[in-house]
Amino acid sequence: MTPSFPRAEAVIDLDAVRHNVSLLAERASGVALMAVVKADAYGHGALPVARAALEAGASWLGTCSLGEALELRRAGITARLFSWLDVPDVDFAPGIEAGIDLAASSIGELRRIVAAARQVGTRARVHLKIDTGLSRNGCPPALWAELVEAAAAESLIEVVGIWSHLACADEPGHASIDLQAKRFDEAYDVARAAGLDPMRHIANSAAVLTRPDLHFDLVRPGIAVYGLNPVPGDENLRPVMTFRSSVVLTKRIAAGESVSYGHTWTAERDTTLALVPCGYADGVPRTLSGRLDVWLGGRRRPVAGRVCMDQLVVDCGDAEPEVGAEVVLFGAGVGGAPTAREWADKLGTIDYEIVTSMYRPRVRRRYLGDRS
C-alpha cells in the first residue's frame, strides 16, 4: 500500500526560496536585498524562510509588526531587521534594544520612537516613509518637510532611510509608477536639504523584476521570494509551497448518482470517486466547488460536488487510486498540475491570499532543504 500522507500538508521547499532570492539578488545586482517575511513569511514559516533567504544573499529581513521582528531576533537572527506598521500603543523599546530598524510616517509616531529611545538610552534607527500615491501608510507630502526636519533635529534618532511603496508596479507601464518615482525623488531632495543622507528603498517584487531604475540602495521583494510572480512572464521563479493531501477511501458509483451537499454534481457515467480528507476548514475555498481540479495519479482530475468542511470528492473515472495516494491541490504546476495562481484567478483574488491562508491548525507544515 502507498504510504499515507497527513490529512493536509503544506510542503515548503527552502531550496526554492534560495533559488528565488539568488535570482532576485542578481536582478538587483549592486544593491542590498530585504526579503519580506511578514505574516509568517506569507504563510510559509518566518524563521525557516528567513534563514534560507539570508543564506542565498539577502542582507535584510522585513516584517510588518515589531512583534514579528522580535521573534526572529530571539530565534537568533542577527541580520538587519525592519518593521513598519504597528498599533499606536506598541512599545518600541524592546525593538530599539534589539537593534531593529523602525518606520515613522508621522510626527506622533516619531515622538513615540524618541520616547522609547530615551527610555533605553539608545539611538533608534528610523526609516521615514513618504506617501507617494498609495494613500495608505506614509507621510502626506504636505507634512513631509516637517517630519524630516523633526527627525533631523533629534539626537536620539538616526535616519537610516526614506522609503515608500508602489501601488501599481505589477502593471508595467502604469502611469502611477513614474508619478510615484517623481514624488519619491522630490521627497529625497527635501531630506537631503535638511542635512540627512538616507538610503532609499521603494522597489517591491514587481519593481525588482521590471524597474531597475527604482532599485536605489535597497530592494524589498516579498511575493517573488515565494516563487509567485506578480508580473507573469518570468518563469524562472520557483513556487515554494505545495499543498497536498491523500486518498482515504474509494468507491464506485453508478451513472445518475449525485455527490456531496445539495447534489450539485451528478455522475454522467459509472465512475470511481476518491475521498480526500481536507476541505474549507483546511484552506480549500468552498467557492471553488465545481471549479476545482487536483493532481492525482499523474493527471488532473475534477472535484465532484461541493467542497465540505473536512473533505472533498474527486472524480477518477475508471481509475482507482490506492488508499494513501498523494493528492496535490496546488504546487509548482509541473506537468500541468494546479497552482496557487490558478486558484486565485478562479476566485478573483491574488496568489498572495491563497498561500497566506494555508497555515491552519490541521495543516501540517513540512520543510524540504532545511539546513538549520
CSV table of C-alpha atoms in Angstrom, one decimal:
chain,number,residue,atom,x,y,z
A,1,MET,CA,0.0,0.0,0.0
A,2,THR,CA,1.2,3.6,-0.7
A,3,PRO,CA,2.4,5.3,2.4
A,4,SER,CA,-0.3,7.7,3.8
A,5,PHE,CA,0.2,11.4,3.9
A,6,PRO,CA,-1.2,13.8,6.6
A,7,ARG,CA,-4.8,14.8,6.0
A,8,ALA,CA,-3.5,18.2,4.8
A,9,GLU,CA,0.1,19.3,4.4
A,10,ALA,CA,1.9,22.4,3.2
A,11,VAL,CA,5.3,21.4,1.9
A,12,ILE,CA,7.8,24.3,1.9
A,13,ASP,CA,10.8,23.9,-0.4
A,14,LEU,CA,13.5,26.0,1.1
A,15,ASP,CA,15.8,25.3,-1.8
A,16,ALA,CA,13.2,27.1,-4.0
A,17,VAL,CA,13.5,30.1,-1.6
A,18,ARG,CA,17.2,30.1,-2.0
A,19,HIS,CA,16.8,29.9,-5.8
A,20,ASN,CA,14.4,32.8,-5.9
A,21,VAL,CA,16.4,35.0,-3.6
A,22,SER,CA,19.5,34.4,-5.6
A,23,LEU,CA,17.7,35.3,-8.8
A,24,LEU,CA,16.3,38.5,-7.3
A,25,ALA,CA,19.7,39.5,-6.0
A,26,GLU,CA,21.1,39.0,-9.5
A,27,ARG,CA,18.3,41.2,-10.9
A,28,ALA,CA,19.1,43.9,-8.3
A,29,SER,CA,22.9,43.5,-8.5
A,30,GLY,CA,24.8,46.1,-6.6
A,31,VAL,CA,22.2,46.9,-4.1
A,32,ALA,CA,21.1,45.3,-0.8
A,33,LEU,CA,18.1,42.9,-0.7
A,34,MET,CA,15.5,42.7,2.0
A,35,ALA,CA,13.5,39.5,2.0
A,36,VAL,CA,10.0,40.3,3.3
A,37,VAL,CA,8.9,37.7,5.8
A,38,LYS,CA,5.8,39.4,7.3
A,39,ALA,CA,2.7,37.4,8.1
A,40,ASP,CA,4.8,34.3,9.0
A,41,ALA,CA,6.6,34.6,5.6
A,42,TYR,CA,3.3,34.7,3.7
A,43,GLY,CA,2.2,31.5,5.4
A,44,HIS,CA,5.5,29.6,4.7
A,45,GLY,CA,7.1,30.0,8.2
A,46,ALA,CA,9.1,33.1,9.0
A,47,LEU,CA,12.2,31.5,10.7
A,48,PRO,CA,13.0,28.8,8.2
A,49,VAL,CA,12.4,31.1,5.2
A,50,ALA,CA,14.4,33.9,6.9
A,51,ARG,CA,17.4,31.6,7.3
A,52,ALA,CA,17.2,30.3,3.7
A,53,ALA,CA,16.9,33.9,2.3
A,54,LEU,CA,19.9,35.0,4.3
A,55,GLU,CA,21.9,32.0,3.0
A,56,ALA,CA,21.0,33.0,-0.5
A,57,GLY,CA,22.1,36.6,-0.4
A,58,ALA,CA,19.5,38.6,1.5
A,59,SER,CA,21.1,41.0,4.0
A,60,TRP,CA,17.9,42.4,5.4
A,61,LEU,CA,14.6,40.9,6.5
A,62,GLY,CA,11.3,42.8,6.5
A,63,THR,CA,8.3,42.4,8.8
A,64,CYS,CA,5.1,44.2,9.3
A,65,SER,CA,4.9,44.2,13.1
A,66,LEU,CA,7.6,44.7,15.7
A,67,GLY,CA,6.5,41.5,17.3
A,68,GLU,CA,7.3,39.6,14.2
A,69,ALA,CA,10.8,41.1,14.1
A,70,LEU,CA,11.4,40.4,17.8
A,71,GLU,CA,10.5,36.7,17.3
A,72,LEU,CA,13.2,36.5,14.6
A,73,ARG,CA,15.8,38.2,16.8
A,74,ARG,CA,15.0,36.0,19.7
A,75,ALA,CA,15.4,33.0,17.5
A,76,GLY,CA,19.0,34.0,16.7
A,77,ILE,CA,18.6,36.0,13.5
A,78,THR,CA,21.4,38.7,13.6
A,79,ALA,CA,20.7,40.3,10.2
A,80,ARG,CA,19.2,43.8,9.8
A,81,LEU,CA,15.5,43.7,10.6
A,82,PHE,CA,13.0,46.3,9.6
A,83,SER,CA,9.4,46.6,10.9
A,84,TRP,CA,7.0,49.2,9.7
A,85,LEU,CA,3.4,49.1,10.9
A,86,ASP,CA,2.1,48.7,14.5
A,87,VAL,CA,-0.7,49.8,16.7
A,88,PRO,CA,-0.4,53.2,18.4
A,89,ASP,CA,0.4,51.8,21.9
A,90,VAL,CA,3.2,49.4,20.8
A,91,ASP,CA,6.3,49.6,23.0
A,92,PHE,CA,9.2,50.4,20.7
A,93,ALA,CA,11.7,50.0,23.5
A,94,PRO,CA,12.4,46.2,23.0
A,95,GLY,CA,12.8,46.8,19.3
A,96,ILE,CA,15.3,49.5,19.8
A,97,GLU,CA,17.2,47.4,22.3
A,98,ALA,CA,17.3,44.6,19.8
A,99,GLY,CA,18.7,46.8,17.1
A,100,ILE,CA,15.5,46.6,14.9
A,101,ASP,CA,15.0,49.4,12.3
A,102,LEU,CA,11.7,51.2,12.7
A,103,ALA,CA,9.5,53.2,10.4
A,104,ALA,CA,7.9,56.6,11.1
A,105,SER,CA,5.1,58.1,9.0
A,106,SER,CA,4.1,61.0,11.3
A,107,ILE,CA,5.4,63.3,13.9
A,108,GLY,CA,3.4,61.4,16.5
A,109,GLU,CA,5.0,58.1,15.6
A,110,LEU,CA,8.4,59.7,15.6
A,111,ARG,CA,7.8,61.1,19.0
A,112,ARG,CA,6.8,57.7,20.4
A,113,ILE,CA,10.0,56.2,19.0
A,114,VAL,CA,12.1,59.1,20.5
A,115,ALA,CA,10.5,58.5,23.9
A,116,ALA,CA,11.3,54.8,23.7
A,117,ALA,CA,14.9,55.6,22.7
A,118,ARG,CA,15.2,57.9,25.6
A,119,GLN,CA,13.9,55.2,27.9
A,120,VAL,CA,16.5,52.6,26.9
A,121,GLY,CA,19.3,55.1,26.3
A,122,THR,CA,20.0,54.0,22.7
A,123,ARG,CA,19.6,55.8,19.4
A,124,ALA,CA,16.8,54.5,17.3
A,125,ARG,CA,17.4,53.6,13.6
A,126,VAL,CA,14.4,55.0,11.7
A,127,HIS,CA,13.2,55.0,8.1
A,128,LEU,CA,10.9,57.9,7.3
A,129,LYS,CA,8.0,56.9,5.0
A,130,ILE,CA,6.6,59.2,2.4
A,131,ASP,CA,3.2,58.6,0.8
A,132,THR,CA,3.9,58.9,-2.9
A,133,GLY,CA,0.4,57.8,-4.0
A,134,LEU,CA,-0.7,54.6,-2.5
A,135,SER,CA,-2.6,56.6,0.1
A,136,ARG,CA,-2.1,54.0,2.9
A,137,ASN,CA,0.6,54.3,5.4
A,138,GLY,CA,3.2,57.1,4.9
A,139,CYS,CA,3.5,60.8,5.5
A,140,PRO,CA,1.4,63.1,3.2
A,141,PRO,CA,3.7,65.3,1.0
A,142,ALA,CA,2.3,68.4,2.7
A,143,LEU,CA,3.6,67.3,6.1
A,144,TRP,CA,6.9,65.7,4.8
A,145,ALA,CA,9.2,68.7,5.4
A,146,GLU,CA,8.0,69.0,9.0
A,147,LEU,CA,8.6,65.3,9.6
A,148,VAL,CA,12.1,65.4,8.0
A,149,GLU,CA,13.1,68.5,10.0
A,150,ALA,CA,11.9,67.0,13.3
A,151,ALA,CA,13.9,63.8,12.6
A,152,ALA,CA,17.0,65.6,11.6
A,153,ALA,CA,16.9,67.7,14.7
A,154,GLU,CA,16.5,64.8,17.1
A,155,SER,CA,19.7,63.4,18.6
A,156,LEU,CA,18.0,60.1,19.6
A,157,ILE,CA,17.2,59.3,16.0
A,158,GLU,CA,19.4,58.0,13.3
A,159,VAL,CA,17.6,58.5,10.0
A,160,VAL,CA,18.7,55.4,8.1
A,161,GLY,CA,16.5,55.7,5.1
A,162,ILE,CA,13.4,57.1,3.4
A,163,TRP,CA,11.0,54.8,1.7
A,164,SER,CA,7.7,54.4,0.0
A,165,HIS,CA,5.6,51.7,-1.6
A,166,LEU,CA,4.3,51.3,-5.2
A,167,ALA,CA,0.6,50.9,-5.9
A,168,CYS,CA,0.7,49.5,-9.5
A,169,ALA,CA,4.2,48.1,-10.1
A,170,ASP,CA,2.6,44.8,-11.1
A,171,GLU,CA,1.1,46.7,-14.1
A,172,PRO,CA,4.2,47.6,-16.1
A,173,GLY,CA,3.7,50.9,-17.8
A,174,HIS,CA,1.0,52.2,-15.5
A,175,ALA,CA,1.3,56.0,-15.3
A,176,SER,CA,1.3,56.0,-11.5
A,177,ILE,CA,4.7,54.3,-11.3
A,178,ASP,CA,6.6,57.2,-12.8
A,179,LEU,CA,4.5,59.6,-10.8
A,180,GLN,CA,5.4,57.9,-7.6
A,181,ALA,CA,9.0,57.8,-8.6
A,182,LYS,CA,9.0,61.6,-9.2
A,183,ARG,CA,7.4,62.2,-5.8
A,184,PHE,CA,9.9,59.9,-4.2
A,185,ASP,CA,12.8,61.9,-5.8
A,186,GLU,CA,11.3,65.1,-4.5
A,187,ALA,CA,11.0,63.7,-1.0
A,188,TYR,CA,14.6,62.6,-1.1
A,189,ASP,CA,15.6,66.1,-2.1
A,190,VAL,CA,13.8,67.5,0.9
A,191,ALA,CA,15.6,65.1,3.2
A,192,ARG,CA,18.9,66.0,1.7
A,193,ALA,CA,18.2,69.7,2.1
A,194,ALA,CA,17.5,69.1,5.8
A,195,GLY,CA,21.0,67.6,6.2
A,196,LEU,CA,20.1,64.0,6.0
A,197,ASP,CA,21.9,61.3,3.9
A,198,PRO,CA,19.4,58.5,3.9
A,199,MET,CA,19.4,55.3,1.9
A,200,ARG,CA,16.3,54.9,-0.4
A,201,HIS,CA,14.0,52.0,-1.0
A,202,ILE,CA,10.8,51.7,-2.9
A,203,ALA,CA,11.1,48.6,-5.1
A,204,ASN,CA,8.8,45.7,-4.3
A,205,SER,CA,8.9,42.3,-6.2
A,206,ALA,CA,7.4,43.7,-9.4
A,207,ALA,CA,9.7,46.7,-9.5
A,208,VAL,CA,12.7,44.4,-8.8
A,209,LEU,CA,11.8,42.5,-11.9
A,210,THR,CA,10.8,45.4,-14.2
A,211,ARG,CA,12.2,48.7,-12.9
A,212,PRO,CA,15.9,48.7,-12.3
A,213,ASP,CA,15.9,52.5,-12.2
A,214,LEU,CA,13.9,52.2,-8.9
A,215,HIS,CA,16.3,49.8,-7.2
A,216,PHE,CA,18.2,52.6,-5.5
A,217,ASP,CA,20.1,51.3,-2.4
A,218,LEU,CA,17.8,48.5,-1.2
A,219,VAL,CA,15.0,46.4,-2.7
A,220,ARG,CA,12.2,44.7,-0.8
A,221,PRO,CA,10.9,41.7,-2.7
A,222,GLY,CA,8.0,39.8,-1.0
A,223,ILE,CA,5.9,37.5,-3.0
A,224,ALA,CA,8.6,36.7,-5.5
A,225,VAL,CA,10.7,35.2,-2.7
A,226,TYR,CA,8.0,32.6,-2.5
A,227,GLY,CA,8.2,31.9,-6.3
A,228,LEU,CA,4.9,33.6,-7.2
A,229,ASN,CA,5.4,36.2,-9.9
A,230,PRO,CA,3.4,39.5,-9.7
A,231,VAL,CA,4.4,40.2,-13.3
A,232,PRO,CA,3.7,36.9,-15.3
A,233,GLY,CA,6.1,36.1,-18.0
A,234,ASP,CA,9.3,35.5,-16.0
A,235,GLU,CA,9.0,31.8,-15.3
A,236,ASN,CA,12.4,31.4,-13.6
A,237,LEU,CA,10.9,31.8,-10.2
A,238,ARG,CA,10.1,28.5,-8.4
A,239,PRO,CA,6.9,28.2,-6.3
A,240,VAL,CA,7.9,27.3,-2.7
A,241,MET,CA,4.6,25.9,-1.4
A,242,THR,CA,2.9,22.7,-2.3
A,243,PHE,CA,-0.5,21.9,-0.7
A,244,ARG,CA,-1.4,18.3,-0.6
A,245,SER,CA,-3.5,15.6,1.0
A,246,SER,CA,-4.2,11.9,0.3
A,247,VAL,CA,-6.9,9.5,-0.7
A,248,VAL,CA,-8.7,7.9,2.3
A,249,LEU,CA,-11.4,6.0,0.5
A,250,THR,CA,-12.5,5.0,-3.0
A,251,LYS,CA,-15.9,3.8,-4.2
A,252,ARG,CA,-17.7,3.1,-7.4
A,253,ILE,CA,-21.0,4.8,-8.1
A,254,ALA,CA,-23.5,4.4,-11.0
A,255,ALA,CA,-24.5,6.9,-13.6
A,256,GLY,CA,-27.2,9.1,-12.1
A,257,GLU,CA,-25.9,9.2,-8.6
A,258,SER,CA,-25.1,12.6,-7.1
A,259,VAL,CA,-22.3,13.7,-4.8
A,260,SER,CA,-22.0,16.0,-1.8
A,261,TYR,CA,-24.3,18.6,-0.3
A,262,GLY,CA,-27.0,19.9,-2.5
A,263,HIS,CA,-26.4,17.3,-5.1
A,264,THR,CA,-24.9,19.9,-7.4
A,265,TRP,CA,-23.0,17.2,-9.3
A,266,THR,CA,-24.4,14.1,-10.8
A,267,ALA,CA,-22.4,11.3,-12.5
A,268,GLU,CA,-23.0,11.1,-16.2
A,269,ARG,CA,-21.5,7.6,-16.3
A,270,ASP,CA,-20.4,4.9,-13.9
A,271,THR,CA,-17.3,6.3,-12.2
A,272,THR,CA,-14.9,5.9,-9.3
A,273,LEU,CA,-14.8,8.5,-6.6
A,274,ALA,CA,-11.8,9.2,-4.3
A,275,LEU,CA,-12.4,10.8,-0.9
A,276,VAL,CA,-9.8,13.4,0.2
A,277,PRO,CA,-9.8,14.5,3.9
A,278,CYS,CA,-9.4,18.2,3.6
A,279,GLY,CA,-11.9,21.0,3.0
A,280,TYR,CA,-12.7,24.6,3.7
A,281,ALA,CA,-11.6,24.3,7.3
A,282,ASP,CA,-8.1,23.4,5.9
A,283,GLY,CA,-8.0,26.3,3.4
A,284,VAL,CA,-9.8,24.9,0.4
A,285,PRO,CA,-12.3,27.6,-0.5
A,286,ARG,CA,-15.9,26.3,-0.8
A,287,THR,CA,-16.3,28.8,-3.6
A,288,LEU,CA,-14.1,26.6,-5.7
A,289,SER,CA,-16.8,24.0,-5.7
A,290,GLY,CA,-17.4,22.9,-9.3
A,291,ARG,CA,-14.2,24.7,-10.5
A,292,LEU,CA,-11.5,22.8,-8.7
A,293,ASP,CA,-9.1,20.2,-10.1
A,294,VAL,CA,-6.5,18.2,-8.2
A,295,TRP,CA,-3.4,16.3,-9.3
A,296,LEU,CA,-3.9,12.6,-8.6
A,297,GLY,CA,-2.3,9.6,-10.3
A,298,GLY,CA,-0.3,11.6,-12.7
A,299,ARG,CA,-3.1,13.7,-14.1
A,300,ARG,CA,-5.6,16.4,-13.3
A,301,ARG,CA,-8.9,15.2,-12.0
A,302,PRO,CA,-12.0,17.3,-11.2
A,303,VAL,CA,-13.5,17.6,-7.8
A,304,ALA,CA,-17.1,16.4,-7.8
A,305,GLY,CA,-19.7,18.4,-6.0
A,306,ARG,CA,-19.3,20.9,-3.2
A,307,VAL,CA,-16.2,21.3,-1.1
A,308,CYS,CA,-17.1,20.4,2.5
A,309,MET,CA,-15.6,21.5,5.8
A,310,ASP,CA,-13.5,18.4,6.2
A,311,GLN,CA,-13.4,16.6,2.8
A,312,LEU,CA,-13.8,16.8,-0.9
A,313,VAL,CA,-14.5,14.1,-3.5
A,314,VAL,CA,-12.6,13.6,-6.7
A,315,ASP,CA,-14.0,12.0,-9.9
A,316,CYS,CA,-11.4,9.5,-11.1
A,317,GLY,CA,-13.4,7.9,-14.0
A,318,ASP,CA,-12.3,4.3,-14.5
A,319,ALA,CA,-9.0,4.7,-12.5
A,320,GLU,CA,-8.9,3.5,-8.9
A,321,PRO,CA,-6.2,5.2,-6.9
A,322,GLU,CA,-4.8,3.4,-3.9
A,323,VAL,CA,-5.8,4.5,-0.4
A,324,GLY,CA,-3.0,6.8,0.8
A,325,ALA,CA,-2.1,8.1,-2.7
A,326,GLU,CA,-0.9,11.6,-2.9
A,327,VAL,CA,-3.3,14.4,-3.9
A,328,VAL,CA,-1.8,17.7,-4.9
A,329,LEU,CA,-4.2,20.6,-4.6
A,330,PHE,CA,-1.7,23.2,-5.8
A,331,GLY,CA,2.0,23.4,-6.2
A,332,ALA,CA,4.7,24.3,-8.7
A,333,GLY,CA,2.5,23.3,-11.6
A,334,VAL,CA,4.8,20.7,-13.0
A,335,GLY,CA,3.2,18.7,-15.8
A,336,GLY,CA,0.1,20.9,-15.7
A,337,ALA,CA,-0.7,20.4,-12.0
A,338,PRO,CA,-2.8,23.1,-10.3
A,339,THR,CA,-1.1,26.2,-8.9
A,340,ALA,CA,-1.9,28.8,-6.3
A,341,ARG,CA,-2.3,31.4,-9.1
A,342,GLU,CA,-4.9,29.2,-10.8
A,343,TRP,CA,-6.9,29.2,-7.5
A,344,ALA,CA,-6.5,32.9,-7.3
A,345,ASP,CA,-7.6,33.5,-10.8
A,346,LYS,CA,-10.7,31.4,-10.4
A,347,LEU,CA,-11.6,33.2,-7.1
A,348,GLY,CA,-10.9,36.7,-8.4
A,349,THR,CA,-8.1,37.3,-6.0
A,350,ILE,CA,-4.3,37.1,-5.9
A,351,ASP,CA,-2.0,34.2,-5.0
A,352,TYR,CA,-0.7,36.1,-2.0
A,353,GLU,CA,-4.0,35.5,-0.3
A,354,ILE,CA,-4.0,31.8,-1.2
A,355,VAL,CA,-0.6,30.9,0.3
A,356,THR,CA,-1.0,33.2,3.3
A,357,SER,CA,-4.3,31.4,4.1
A,358,MET,CA,-2.9,27.9,4.2
A,359,TYR,CA,-1.4,27.9,7.7
A,360,ARG,CA,-4.3,26.2,9.6
A,361,PRO,CA,-4.5,24.2,12.7
A,362,ARG,CA,-5.0,20.9,10.8
A,363,VAL,CA,-2.5,21.7,8.1
A,364,ARG,CA,1.0,20.4,8.9
A,365,ARG,CA,3.9,22.3,7.5
A,366,ARG,CA,6.9,20.3,6.4
A,367,TYR,CA,10.2,21.7,5.1
A,368,LEU,CA,12.5,20.4,2.4
A,369,GLY,CA,16.1,21.6,2.2
A,370,ASP,CA,16.3,22.8,5.9
A,371,ARG,CA,19.9,23.2,6.8
A,372,SER,CA,19.4,24.6,10.3
